[in-house]
């Protein structure tokens, strides 16, 4: 048990590290967007100083101005301030420039003068050269870009002077700068993000500024209740159906049912749901039998249970689709499991004793056939959750999948990070729960030491 | 040993082969089946081959020609179709006179039956049937590439973990030490020196050299006697842990979360991500199969003959682990196609510049009366997934028996 829990924690930690590392390489800079960086290319309405202030305060608010990890290994002489530049592209650029020049002041002043040049109303060729230079890592290329400018574009003396300095620095390249090791302690982004998991304080959404925790708990309720309801319903149908198929059904009936189940399995979840929504929630095909999609929010003070019950009509389609897709798999496994039990020798003994067939099956076969099904719930959960992502999108349910989708589309990184992590966590918990139930009902597992 | 199960993979219903061949043909020949340009035309008393010509222009071989800008449904002057494509529209062709959701059953503004939109149009007047054809092409490539990637990676790790297990892989202390030293050197090289160029080729060359050195030291160190003491590496256990990580995550969700990494989502990036979440499954079956044949007499004898591990794995083990791989590949293609269209449906995958089945279905959500936008792509997707599943199921049953 302890080992299982430790394994789960490792999985979560690996996932957190991987997601965190990958998010550092996401294209685009959400802080820049929040601070109104998109207006930079417009002629009017962009105030660089105001932008810089807003950028700094927003970066501070979302903890983006801290170093990534507990420690950093850098070339010697690289100022710590370089490591806490919020924009990861700029950070990488400055680091790269520093490695070419070995002079932090030069890097900073070069950047500033380039920015000034890009903002000024100078020659358009010069401006575009400066914009390119603000993105280009290779300083040699940058120098060349300025060299090929026509003579009419007079390069400001400050830039020209810096270019000479850069030229000199580049000629001395290949020097050993030395390696510095910095320990940042817990004041780093990774620590804050992972600590959020522990304390339940996930920070604020970059999109609307609401606490991520509240957004997620709200969404988690919907996802868990829909998936839970669907799995319970699917089990309630699949278990008797499996027994029926294996023990009672005639060949022809079984074949028809199997085909239907198989078709349900291959049918794309979201296609079926879309069809149902199109057919039954509007008046277009005169079959307006279900309320239109989207759950009832009601008034803010209504409890979740109230809202859930009021939205039952809207939940028919998603739950039905989820049940249908997991039904095929569950029934098939149940059928196999029953078939296996039916071939067991103890049933022959029971038959010889004269035990009636119904009693043999319901009292002895069914409980034994149920064991493998319990572990299946664990494997079914990831599939169900993945399926509910599209369902929440179609049926407009504010669950985890919907939240994830919205956060991806709006570049809401904190929400994206925690939602992915929590979906992983819910899945892991489901698997653990299935194992625990298994151990609870099957004495053999308990005796063999459930670990 | 293989004689007994010979040709088990031939056991599937015949129609499945035709569906797959048809799908493949659509994927390859989509521009010839559905195109807004004629295959063979006469323009100003001269014969031209616009579709082929456009292909050459796209490949950068031949210059652009005047007549390429004409679209069939606009009935250009002096333009005569000798051989037209089956569908005179491409997926992106905008038929302005038939925009705003023309039903396949209703009235359409067309000059002849040849120009009819057999499966209707969407809001912009794009032909649904042409969309299906090009969607088949996207689906094919994503499915195949993702599966191929997952097979390559899964086979590699599955074979290695099954063959070496927890008891056959060793690494000498010296190698570990040398590896650490080389890694440190690499890192310091990259961090400590000021350097001039970040040319990709140079960086690649440098890293390649250093990694080569690292590998050489890793595997060549056992010749040095002083650090010979070997440590066992539980490769199998490590592999199982990694598989556990992948299996406990909902693939679609993580693929969604990783998609923003790519600035532009193309067929390759999508296939890469989908393959990333498929290989553990294949690797797992390969490993199990490998564990099974590991102690069979023929494996023991080739080991006793002293063949190298690589040779044993490629020549003797690989041919025997194929069955579970291709069974899984069949399921995998279906799953990859389903994931691809789900992503496009959500507006995350391809689809900004490419029409896929998913984007068509998404378009159907915006306007309920346009049932044809939802129904037909769904049927196409259903057929593909169903065929893949049946194929996998039949193979599995046949192989198990």
Short mmCIF file of C-alpha atoms in Angstrom, two decimals, chain A:
data_model
loop_
_atom_site.label_atom_id
_atom_site.label_comp_id
_atom_site.label_asym_id
_atom_site.label_seq_id
_atom_site.Cartn_x
_atom_site.Cartn_y
_atom_site.Cartn_z
CA UNK A 1 0.00 0.00 0.00
CA UNK A 2 2.74 2.41 1.01
CA UNK A 3 4.76 1.43 -2.03
CA UNK A 4 1.75 2.03 -4.24
CA UNK A 5 1.24 5.47 -2.78
CA UNK A 6 4.90 6.30 -3.23
CA UNK A 7 4.70 5.13 -6.83
CA UNK A 8 1.73 7.41 -7.39
CA UNK A 9 3.54 10.34 -5.89
CA UNK A 10 6.52 9.69 -8.15
CA UNK A 11 4.27 9.57 -11.17
CA UNK A 12 2.72 12.87 -10.17
CA UNK A 13 6.08 14.45 -9.53
CA UNK A 14 7.43 13.26 -12.87
CA UNK A 15 4.35 14.62 -14.59
CA UNK A 16 4.69 17.94 -12.75
CA UNK A 17 8.36 18.23 -13.67
CA UNK A 18 7.72 17.30 -17.29
CA UNK A 19 4.82 19.71 -17.65
CA UNK A 20 6.73 22.47 -15.94
CA UNK A 21 9.80 21.96 -18.09
CA UNK A 22 7.71 21.88 -21.25
CA UNK A 23 5.77 24.99 -20.33
CA UNK A 24 9.01 26.92 -20.31
CA UNK A 25 9.21 26.30 -24.03
CA UNK A 26 5.68 27.25 -24.95
CA UNK A 27 5.67 29.78 -27.73
CA UNK A 28 4.33 33.20 -26.88
CA UNK A 29 4.47 35.20 -23.69
CA UNK A 30 1.17 35.46 -21.80
CA UNK A 31 2.42 38.31 -19.62
CA UNK A 32 3.26 40.27 -22.74
CA UNK A 33 -0.28 39.75 -23.99
CA UNK A 34 -1.80 40.77 -20.66
CA UNK A 35 0.33 43.89 -20.56
CA UNK A 36 -0.90 44.88 -23.97
CA UNK A 37 2.20 44.06 -25.96
CA UNK A 38 0.09 43.43 -29.03
CA UNK A 39 -0.28 47.16 -29.45
CA UNK A 40 3.45 47.55 -29.88
CA UNK A 41 3.31 47.29 -33.63
CA UNK A 42 0.55 49.82 -33.93
CA UNK A 43 1.61 53.36 -34.54
CA UNK A 44 -0.20 54.97 -31.65
CA UNK A 45 -1.36 54.11 -28.19
CA UNK A 46 1.75 52.28 -27.05
CA UNK A 47 3.67 53.74 -24.18
CA UNK A 48 6.89 51.77 -23.61
CA UNK A 49 7.40 52.96 -20.08
CA UNK A 50 3.84 52.20 -19.03
CA UNK A 51 4.14 48.82 -20.72
CA UNK A 52 7.35 48.02 -18.88
CA UNK A 53 5.75 48.93 -15.55
CA UNK A 54 2.67 46.85 -16.21
CA UNK A 55 4.81 43.99 -17.43
CA UNK A 56 6.93 44.03 -14.29
CA UNK A 57 3.94 44.16 -11.93
CA UNK A 58 2.07 41.43 -13.78
CA UNK A 59 5.14 39.22 -13.91
CA UNK A 60 5.55 39.71 -10.20
CA UNK A 61 1.90 38.90 -9.58
CA UNK A 62 2.12 35.59 -11.43
CA UNK A 63 5.56 34.75 -10.03
CA UNK A 64 7.06 34.79 -13.48
CA UNK A 65 9.98 36.99 -12.48
CA UNK A 66 11.57 34.28 -10.38
CA UNK A 67 14.16 31.75 -11.49
CA UNK A 68 12.80 28.48 -12.81
CA UNK A 69 14.31 25.99 -10.48
CA UNK A 70 16.10 25.59 -7.16
CA UNK A 71 19.51 26.17 -8.69
CA UNK A 72 21.06 27.38 -11.89
CA UNK A 73 24.39 26.68 -13.49
CA UNK A 74 25.52 29.60 -15.59
CA UNK A 75 28.64 31.14 -17.07
CA UNK A 76 30.47 33.10 -14.43
CA UNK A 77 29.66 36.78 -14.27
CA UNK A 78 26.11 36.39 -15.53
CA UNK A 79 24.08 38.67 -13.26
CA UNK A 80 21.30 37.05 -11.26
CA UNK A 81 18.87 39.57 -12.72
CA UNK A 82 19.29 37.86 -16.08
CA UNK A 83 17.89 34.66 -14.62
CA UNK A 84 14.66 36.26 -13.51
CA UNK A 85 13.61 37.85 -16.78
CA UNK A 86 9.98 36.77 -17.13
CA UNK A 87 9.97 36.43 -20.91
CA UNK A 88 11.68 33.13 -21.56
CA UNK A 89 12.70 34.09 -25.09
CA UNK A 90 14.37 37.24 -23.85
CA UNK A 91 16.00 35.28 -21.07
CA UNK A 92 17.49 32.77 -23.48
CA UNK A 93 18.53 35.57 -25.82
CA UNK A 94 20.34 37.54 -23.12
CA UNK A 95 22.07 34.43 -21.87
CA UNK A 96 23.19 33.57 -25.37
CA UNK A 97 24.42 37.11 -25.99
CA UNK A 98 26.26 37.04 -22.72
CA UNK A 99 27.99 33.83 -23.71
CA UNK A 100 29.15 35.44 -26.91
CA UNK A 101 30.26 38.74 -25.39
CA UNK A 102 31.17 37.98 -21.80
CA UNK A 103 29.96 41.43 -20.78
CA UNK A 104 26.62 41.84 -19.00
CA UNK A 105 26.49 45.63 -19.28
CA UNK A 106 27.04 45.48 -23.00
CA UNK A 107 24.21 42.97 -23.38
CA UNK A 108 21.82 45.17 -21.47
CA UNK A 109 22.72 48.42 -23.17
CA UNK A 110 22.65 46.75 -26.59
CA UNK A 111 19.13 45.51 -25.94
CA UNK A 112 17.97 48.87 -24.67
CA UNK A 113 19.37 50.82 -27.56
CA UNK A 114 17.92 48.33 -30.03
CA UNK A 115 14.52 48.72 -28.41
CA UNK A 116 14.84 52.46 -28.56
CA UNK A 117 15.75 52.21 -32.22
CA UNK A 118 12.80 49.94 -32.97
CA UNK A 119 10.43 52.41 -31.32
CA UNK A 120 11.89 55.55 -32.87
CA UNK A 121 10.61 56.97 -36.08
CA UNK A 122 13.83 56.26 -37.90
CA UNK A 123 14.37 54.81 -41.34
CA UNK A 124 12.08 51.76 -41.92
CA UNK A 125 15.03 49.59 -42.96
CA UNK A 126 16.77 50.46 -39.73
CA UNK A 127 13.67 49.70 -37.68
CA UNK A 128 13.22 46.30 -39.27
CA UNK A 129 16.92 45.53 -38.76
CA UNK A 130 16.53 46.44 -35.09
CA UNK A 131 13.43 44.25 -34.77
CA UNK A 132 15.30 41.33 -36.29
CA UNK A 133 18.24 41.98 -34.00
CA UNK A 134 15.92 41.82 -31.00
CA UNK A 135 15.18 38.20 -31.89
CA UNK A 136 18.44 36.93 -33.29
CA UNK A 137 20.79 34.98 -31.08
CA UNK A 138 23.80 35.04 -33.38
CA UNK A 139 25.38 38.45 -32.99
CA UNK A 140 27.52 37.98 -36.09
CA UNK A 141 24.39 37.77 -38.17
CA UNK A 142 23.04 40.88 -36.49
CA UNK A 143 26.16 42.86 -37.26
CA UNK A 144 26.00 41.73 -40.84
CA UNK A 145 22.33 42.77 -41.05
CA UNK A 146 23.33 46.28 -40.04
CA UNK A 147 26.29 46.32 -42.42
CA UNK A 148 24.23 45.63 -45.50
CA UNK A 149 21.88 48.55 -44.79
CA UNK A 150 22.15 51.27 -47.42
CA UNK A 151 24.27 54.26 -46.55
CA UNK A 152 21.19 56.49 -46.49
CA UNK A 153 20.02 54.76 -43.29
CA UNK A 154 22.34 56.55 -40.91
CA UNK A 155 22.94 54.34 -37.90
CA UNK A 156 22.82 56.37 -34.66
CA UNK A 157 26.28 56.91 -33.15
CA UNK A 158 25.40 55.09 -29.91
CA UNK A 159 24.48 51.96 -31.86
CA UNK A 160 27.57 52.25 -34.04
CA UNK A 161 29.78 52.56 -30.99
CA UNK A 162 28.21 49.49 -29.42
CA UNK A 163 28.62 47.57 -32.62
CA UNK A 164 32.35 48.24 -32.46
CA UNK A 165 32.43 46.97 -28.90
CA UNK A 166 30.50 43.86 -29.90
CA UNK A 167 32.86 43.29 -32.79
CA UNK A 168 35.81 43.45 -30.43
CA UNK A 169 34.18 41.12 -27.92
CA UNK A 170 33.33 38.62 -30.62
CA UNK A 171 36.91 38.53 -31.78
CA UNK A 172 38.00 37.43 -28.34
CA UNK A 173 35.47 34.63 -28.21
CA UNK A 174 36.44 31.18 -27.13
CA UNK A 175 37.53 32.42 -23.73
CA UNK A 176 36.91 30.41 -20.58
CA UNK A 177 34.34 32.36 -18.60
CA UNK A 178 34.11 29.95 -15.73
CA UNK A 179 31.06 28.30 -14.29
CA UNK A 180 28.94 29.71 -11.51
CA UNK A 181 26.47 27.78 -9.42
CA UNK A 182 23.57 29.65 -7.90
CA UNK A 183 21.26 28.32 -5.23
CA UNK A 184 17.96 30.14 -5.28
CA UNK A 185 16.26 28.31 -2.45
CA UNK A 186 12.49 27.94 -2.42
CA UNK A 187 11.97 31.28 -4.17
CA UNK A 188 11.60 29.75 -7.59
CA UNK A 189 8.75 29.11 -9.96
CA UNK A 190 8.85 25.34 -9.74
CA UNK A 191 8.68 25.36 -5.96
CA UNK A 192 5.73 27.73 -6.00
CA UNK A 193 3.83 25.69 -8.55
CA UNK A 194 4.37 22.39 -6.81
CA UNK A 195 3.72 23.88 -3.40
CA UNK A 196 0.38 24.96 -4.81
CA UNK A 197 -0.52 21.31 -5.16
CA UNK A 198 0.25 20.74 -1.50
CA UNK A 199 -1.41 23.80 -0.03
CA UNK A 200 -4.28 23.94 -2.49
CA UNK A 201 -3.45 27.52 -3.43
CA UNK A 202 -3.04 27.45 -7.16
CA UNK A 203 -2.63 31.15 -7.69
CA UNK A 204 -4.74 33.19 -10.02
CA UNK A 205 -5.90 32.60 -13.55
CA UNK A 206 -4.14 34.77 -16.08
CA UNK A 207 -7.30 35.01 -18.08
CA UNK A 208 -9.85 36.42 -15.66
CA UNK A 209 -7.90 36.77 -12.43
CA UNK A 210 -10.13 34.38 -10.48
CA UNK A 211 -8.41 32.00 -8.09
CA UNK A 212 -7.49 28.84 -9.96
CA UNK A 213 -8.51 26.74 -6.96
CA UNK A 214 -12.09 27.91 -7.13
CA UNK A 215 -12.25 27.43 -10.87
CA UNK A 216 -10.91 23.91 -10.57
CA UNK A 217 -13.05 22.73 -7.66
CA UNK A 218 -16.10 23.95 -9.51
CA UNK A 219 -15.04 22.12 -12.67
CA UNK A 220 -13.87 18.99 -10.87
CA UNK A 221 -17.30 18.46 -9.35
CA UNK A 222 -18.95 18.36 -12.71
CA UNK A 223 -16.37 16.05 -14.28
CA UNK A 224 -16.28 13.65 -11.35
CA UNK A 225 -20.04 13.47 -10.97
CA UNK A 226 -20.69 12.92 -14.65
CA UNK A 227 -17.99 10.29 -15.01
CA UNK A 228 -18.97 8.61 -11.76
CA UNK A 229 -22.60 8.49 -12.76
CA UNK A 230 -21.70 7.13 -16.17
CA UNK A 231 -19.43 4.41 -14.84
CA UNK A 232 -21.97 3.28 -12.23
CA UNK A 233 -24.72 3.16 -14.86
CA UNK A 234 -22.46 1.33 -17.28
CA UNK A 235 -21.64 -1.25 -14.63
CA UNK A 236 -25.30 -1.69 -13.75
CA UNK A 237 -26.07 -2.48 -17.37
CA UNK A 238 -22.89 -4.30 -18.36
CA UNK A 239 -22.83 -6.86 -15.57
CA UNK A 240 -26.27 -8.44 -16.20
CA UNK A 241 -25.80 -8.06 -19.95
CA UNK A 242 -22.47 -9.87 -19.82
CA UNK A 243 -23.98 -12.72 -17.82
CA UNK A 244 -26.90 -12.86 -20.21
CA UNK A 245 -24.64 -12.97 -23.27
CA UNK A 246 -22.37 -15.64 -21.86
CA UNK A 247 -24.92 -17.88 -20.19
CA UNK A 248 -28.41 -17.35 -21.53
CA UNK A 249 -28.54 -15.68 -24.93
CA UNK A 250 -29.09 -17.69 -28.09
CA UNK A 251 -26.38 -17.41 -30.70
CA UNK A 252 -28.32 -15.11 -32.97
CA UNK A 253 -29.39 -12.69 -30.24
CA UNK A 254 -25.85 -12.64 -28.88
CA UNK A 255 -24.46 -11.81 -32.28
CA UNK A 256 -26.85 -8.89 -32.74
CA UNK A 257 -26.10 -7.49 -29.31
CA UNK A 258 -22.37 -7.92 -29.85
CA UNK A 259 -22.55 -6.06 -33.13
CA UNK A 260 -24.46 -3.20 -31.55
CA UNK A 261 -22.00 -2.96 -28.69
CA UNK A 262 -19.09 -3.08 -31.08
CA UNK A 263 -20.59 -0.33 -33.16
CA UNK A 264 -21.05 1.75 -30.02
CA UNK A 265 -17.42 1.20 -29.19
CA UNK A 266 -16.11 2.28 -32.59
CA UNK A 267 -18.44 5.24 -32.77
CA UNK A 268 -16.63 8.47 -32.01
CA UNK A 269 -17.95 9.81 -28.72
CA UNK A 270 -18.21 13.37 -29.89
CA UNK A 271 -19.90 12.44 -33.13
CA UNK A 272 -22.66 10.62 -31.34
CA UNK A 273 -23.03 13.43 -28.83
CA UNK A 274 -23.14 16.07 -31.56
CA UNK A 275 -25.77 14.11 -33.42
CA UNK A 276 -27.87 13.74 -30.28
CA UNK A 277 -27.51 17.41 -29.46
CA UNK A 278 -28.45 18.43 -32.98
CA UNK A 279 -31.41 16.08 -33.05
CA UNK A 280 -32.95 16.39 -29.63
CA UNK A 281 -32.16 19.78 -28.15
CA UNK A 282 -33.57 22.06 -30.77
CA UNK A 283 -36.72 22.37 -32.78
CA UNK A 284 -34.92 21.92 -36.11
CA UNK A 285 -35.97 18.31 -36.59
CA UNK A 286 -39.13 18.65 -34.49
CA UNK A 287 -37.74 16.39 -31.78
CA UNK A 288 -37.16 19.00 -29.11
CA UNK A 289 -37.29 16.50 -26.27
CA UNK A 290 -34.40 17.68 -24.15
CA UNK A 291 -33.57 21.10 -22.73
CA UNK A 292 -30.94 23.00 -24.70
CA UNK A 293 -27.33 22.33 -23.83
CA UNK A 294 -25.35 23.96 -21.06
CA UNK A 295 -25.90 23.39 -17.36
CA UNK A 296 -28.05 25.52 -15.14
CA UNK A 297 -26.02 27.97 -13.14
CA UNK A 298 -28.99 29.17 -11.15
CA UNK A 299 -28.31 31.80 -8.59
CA UNK A 300 -24.85 31.93 -7.10
CA UNK A 301 -25.89 30.71 -3.66
CA UNK A 302 -27.40 27.47 -4.96
CA UNK A 303 -25.42 24.47 -3.81
CA UNK A 304 -23.75 22.19 -6.31
CA UNK A 305 -26.21 19.40 -5.59
CA UNK A 306 -29.10 21.72 -6.37
CA UNK A 307 -27.59 22.81 -9.62
CA UNK A 308 -26.75 19.24 -10.53
CA UNK A 309 -30.30 18.10 -9.98
CA UNK A 310 -31.69 21.03 -11.90
CA UNK A 311 -29.36 20.24 -14.79
CA UNK A 312 -30.21 16.56 -14.97
CA UNK A 313 -32.07 17.14 -18.21
CA UNK A 314 -28.97 18.67 -19.75
CA UNK A 315 -26.80 15.83 -18.50
CA UNK A 316 -28.79 13.11 -20.27
CA UNK A 317 -26.81 13.31 -23.49
CA UNK A 318 -23.27 13.35 -22.05
CA UNK A 319 -23.99 10.60 -19.55
CA UNK A 320 -25.75 8.48 -22.14
CA UNK A 321 -22.85 8.81 -24.57
CA UNK A 322 -20.27 8.04 -21.91
CA UNK A 323 -22.23 4.97 -20.82
CA UNK A 324 -22.55 3.75 -24.38
CA UNK A 325 -18.85 4.02 -25.11
CA UNK A 326 -17.68 2.22 -21.99
CA UNK A 327 -20.51 -0.30 -22.15
CA UNK A 328 -19.06 -2.31 -25.02
CA UNK A 329 -15.73 -2.81 -23.35
CA UNK A 330 -17.19 -3.63 -19.95
CA UNK A 331 -19.74 -6.07 -21.33
CA UNK A 332 -17.16 -7.84 -23.44
CA UNK A 333 -14.87 -8.28 -20.44
CA UNK A 334 -17.73 -9.40 -18.25
CA UNK A 335 -18.78 -11.92 -20.87
CA UNK A 336 -15.26 -13.31 -21.13
CA UNK A 337 -14.96 -13.47 -17.39
CA UNK A 338 -18.26 -15.35 -17.04
CA UNK A 339 -17.26 -17.71 -19.82
CA UNK A 340 -14.05 -18.46 -17.98
CA UNK A 341 -15.96 -19.22 -14.80
CA UNK A 342 -18.48 -21.37 -16.63
CA UNK A 343 -15.65 -23.63 -17.74
CA UNK A 344 -14.39 -24.03 -14.17
CA UNK A 345 -14.55 -27.54 -12.65
CA UNK A 346 -16.46 -26.44 -9.55
CA UNK A 347 -19.52 -25.83 -11.68
CA UNK A 348 -19.49 -29.39 -12.91
CA UNK A 349 -19.44 -30.47 -9.29
CA UNK A 350 -22.36 -28.20 -8.54
CA UNK A 351 -24.24 -29.57 -11.51
CA UNK A 352 -23.61 -33.12 -10.39
CA UNK A 353 -25.01 -32.19 -7.00
CA UNK A 354 -28.16 -31.14 -8.78
CA UNK A 355 -27.95 -27.43 -8.13
CA UNK A 356 -30.29 -25.53 -10.48
CA UNK A 357 -28.65 -23.55 -13.28
CA UNK A 358 -29.91 -20.16 -12.14
CA UNK A 359 -28.51 -20.63 -8.69
CA UNK A 360 -25.19 -21.83 -10.07
CA UNK A 361 -24.84 -18.77 -12.19
CA UNK A 362 -26.15 -16.01 -9.95
CA UNK A 363 -24.72 -17.30 -6.71
CA UNK A 364 -21.38 -18.75 -7.75
CA UNK A 365 -20.39 -17.59 -11.22
CA UNK A 366 -21.37 -13.95 -10.86
CA UNK A 367 -19.33 -13.06 -7.76
CA UNK A 368 -16.26 -14.79 -9.12
CA UNK A 369 -16.65 -13.20 -12.52
CA UNK A 370 -16.94 -9.75 -10.97
CA UNK A 371 -13.37 -9.60 -9.66
CA UNK A 372 -11.62 -8.80 -12.95
CA UNK A 373 -14.21 -6.14 -13.68
CA UNK A 374 -13.17 -4.11 -10.67
CA UNK A 375 -9.66 -3.58 -12.00
CA UNK A 376 -11.16 -2.61 -15.32
CA UNK A 377 -12.66 0.49 -13.75
CA UNK A 378 -9.13 1.67 -13.21
CA UNK A 379 -8.23 1.30 -16.85
CA UNK A 380 -11.53 2.70 -17.98
CA UNK A 381 -11.16 5.93 -16.08
CA UNK A 382 -8.50 7.58 -18.29
CA UNK A 383 -10.57 6.74 -21.36
CA UNK A 384 -13.73 8.12 -19.78
CA UNK A 385 -12.03 11.34 -18.71
CA UNK A 386 -10.51 11.83 -22.14
CA UNK A 387 -13.92 11.25 -23.64
CA UNK A 388 -15.55 13.69 -21.29
CA UNK A 389 -13.25 16.45 -22.56
CA UNK A 390 -14.99 16.48 -25.92
CA UNK A 391 -18.37 15.89 -24.31
CA UNK A 392 -17.99 18.89 -22.05
CA UNK A 393 -17.10 20.93 -25.10
CA UNK A 394 -20.16 19.78 -27.01
CA UNK A 395 -22.66 19.91 -24.20
CA UNK A 396 -21.22 23.06 -22.71
CA UNK A 397 -20.58 21.67 -19.25
CA UNK A 398 -18.10 23.68 -17.19
CA UNK A 399 -15.95 20.66 -16.29
CA UNK A 400 -12.24 19.98 -16.30
CA UNK A 401 -12.03 19.27 -20.00
CA UNK A 402 -13.77 22.48 -20.89
CA UNK A 403 -11.51 24.35 -18.51
CA UNK A 404 -8.42 22.79 -20.05
CA UNK A 405 -9.57 23.64 -23.54
CA UNK A 406 -10.35 27.23 -22.61
CA UNK A 407 -7.04 27.63 -20.83
CA UNK A 408 -5.15 26.31 -23.86
CA UNK A 409 -6.97 28.67 -26.17
CA UNK A 410 -6.39 31.67 -23.90
CA UNK A 411 -2.82 30.73 -22.94
CA UNK A 412 -3.78 30.55 -19.28
CA UNK A 413 -0.72 28.70 -18.09
CA UNK A 414 -1.44 28.23 -14.38
CA UNK A 415 -4.86 26.77 -15.13
CA UNK A 416 -3.44 24.56 -17.86
CA UNK A 417 -0.72 23.23 -15.57
CA UNK A 418 -2.95 22.43 -12.62
CA UNK A 419 -5.84 21.05 -14.65
CA UNK A 420 -3.59 18.59 -16.46
CA UNK A 421 -1.98 17.61 -13.21
CA UNK A 422 -5.30 17.19 -11.44
CA UNK A 423 -6.76 15.10 -14.24
CA UNK A 424 -3.70 12.87 -13.86
CA UNK A 425 -4.29 12.79 -10.12
CA UNK A 426 -7.97 11.89 -10.41
CA UNK A 427 -7.05 9.09 -12.77
CA UNK A 428 -4.40 7.76 -10.43
CA UNK A 429 -6.79 7.92 -7.49
CA UNK A 430 -9.38 6.00 -9.48
CA UNK A 431 -6.88 3.26 -10.23
CA UNK A 432 -5.86 3.12 -6.58
CA UNK A 433 -9.49 2.98 -5.50
CA UNK A 434 -10.15 0.09 -7.87
CA UNK A 435 -7.19 -1.79 -6.43
CA UNK A 436 -8.37 -1.17 -2.89
CA UNK A 437 -11.87 -2.42 -3.63
CA UNK A 438 -10.33 -5.44 -5.27
CA UNK A 439 -8.31 -6.17 -2.17
CA UNK A 440 -11.39 -5.64 -0.05
CA UNK A 441 -13.51 -8.19 -1.86
CA UNK A 442 -10.90 -10.74 -2.85
CA UNK A 443 -9.30 -12.39 0.15
CA UNK A 444 -6.55 -13.93 -1.98
CA UNK A 445 -5.12 -10.52 -2.79
CA UNK A 446 -5.27 -9.47 0.84
CA UNK A 447 -3.41 -12.56 1.95
CA UNK A 448 -0.72 -12.19 -0.66
CA UNK A 449 0.07 -8.82 0.83
CA UNK A 450 -1.49 -5.95 -1.00
CA UNK A 451 1.44 -3.71 -1.68
#
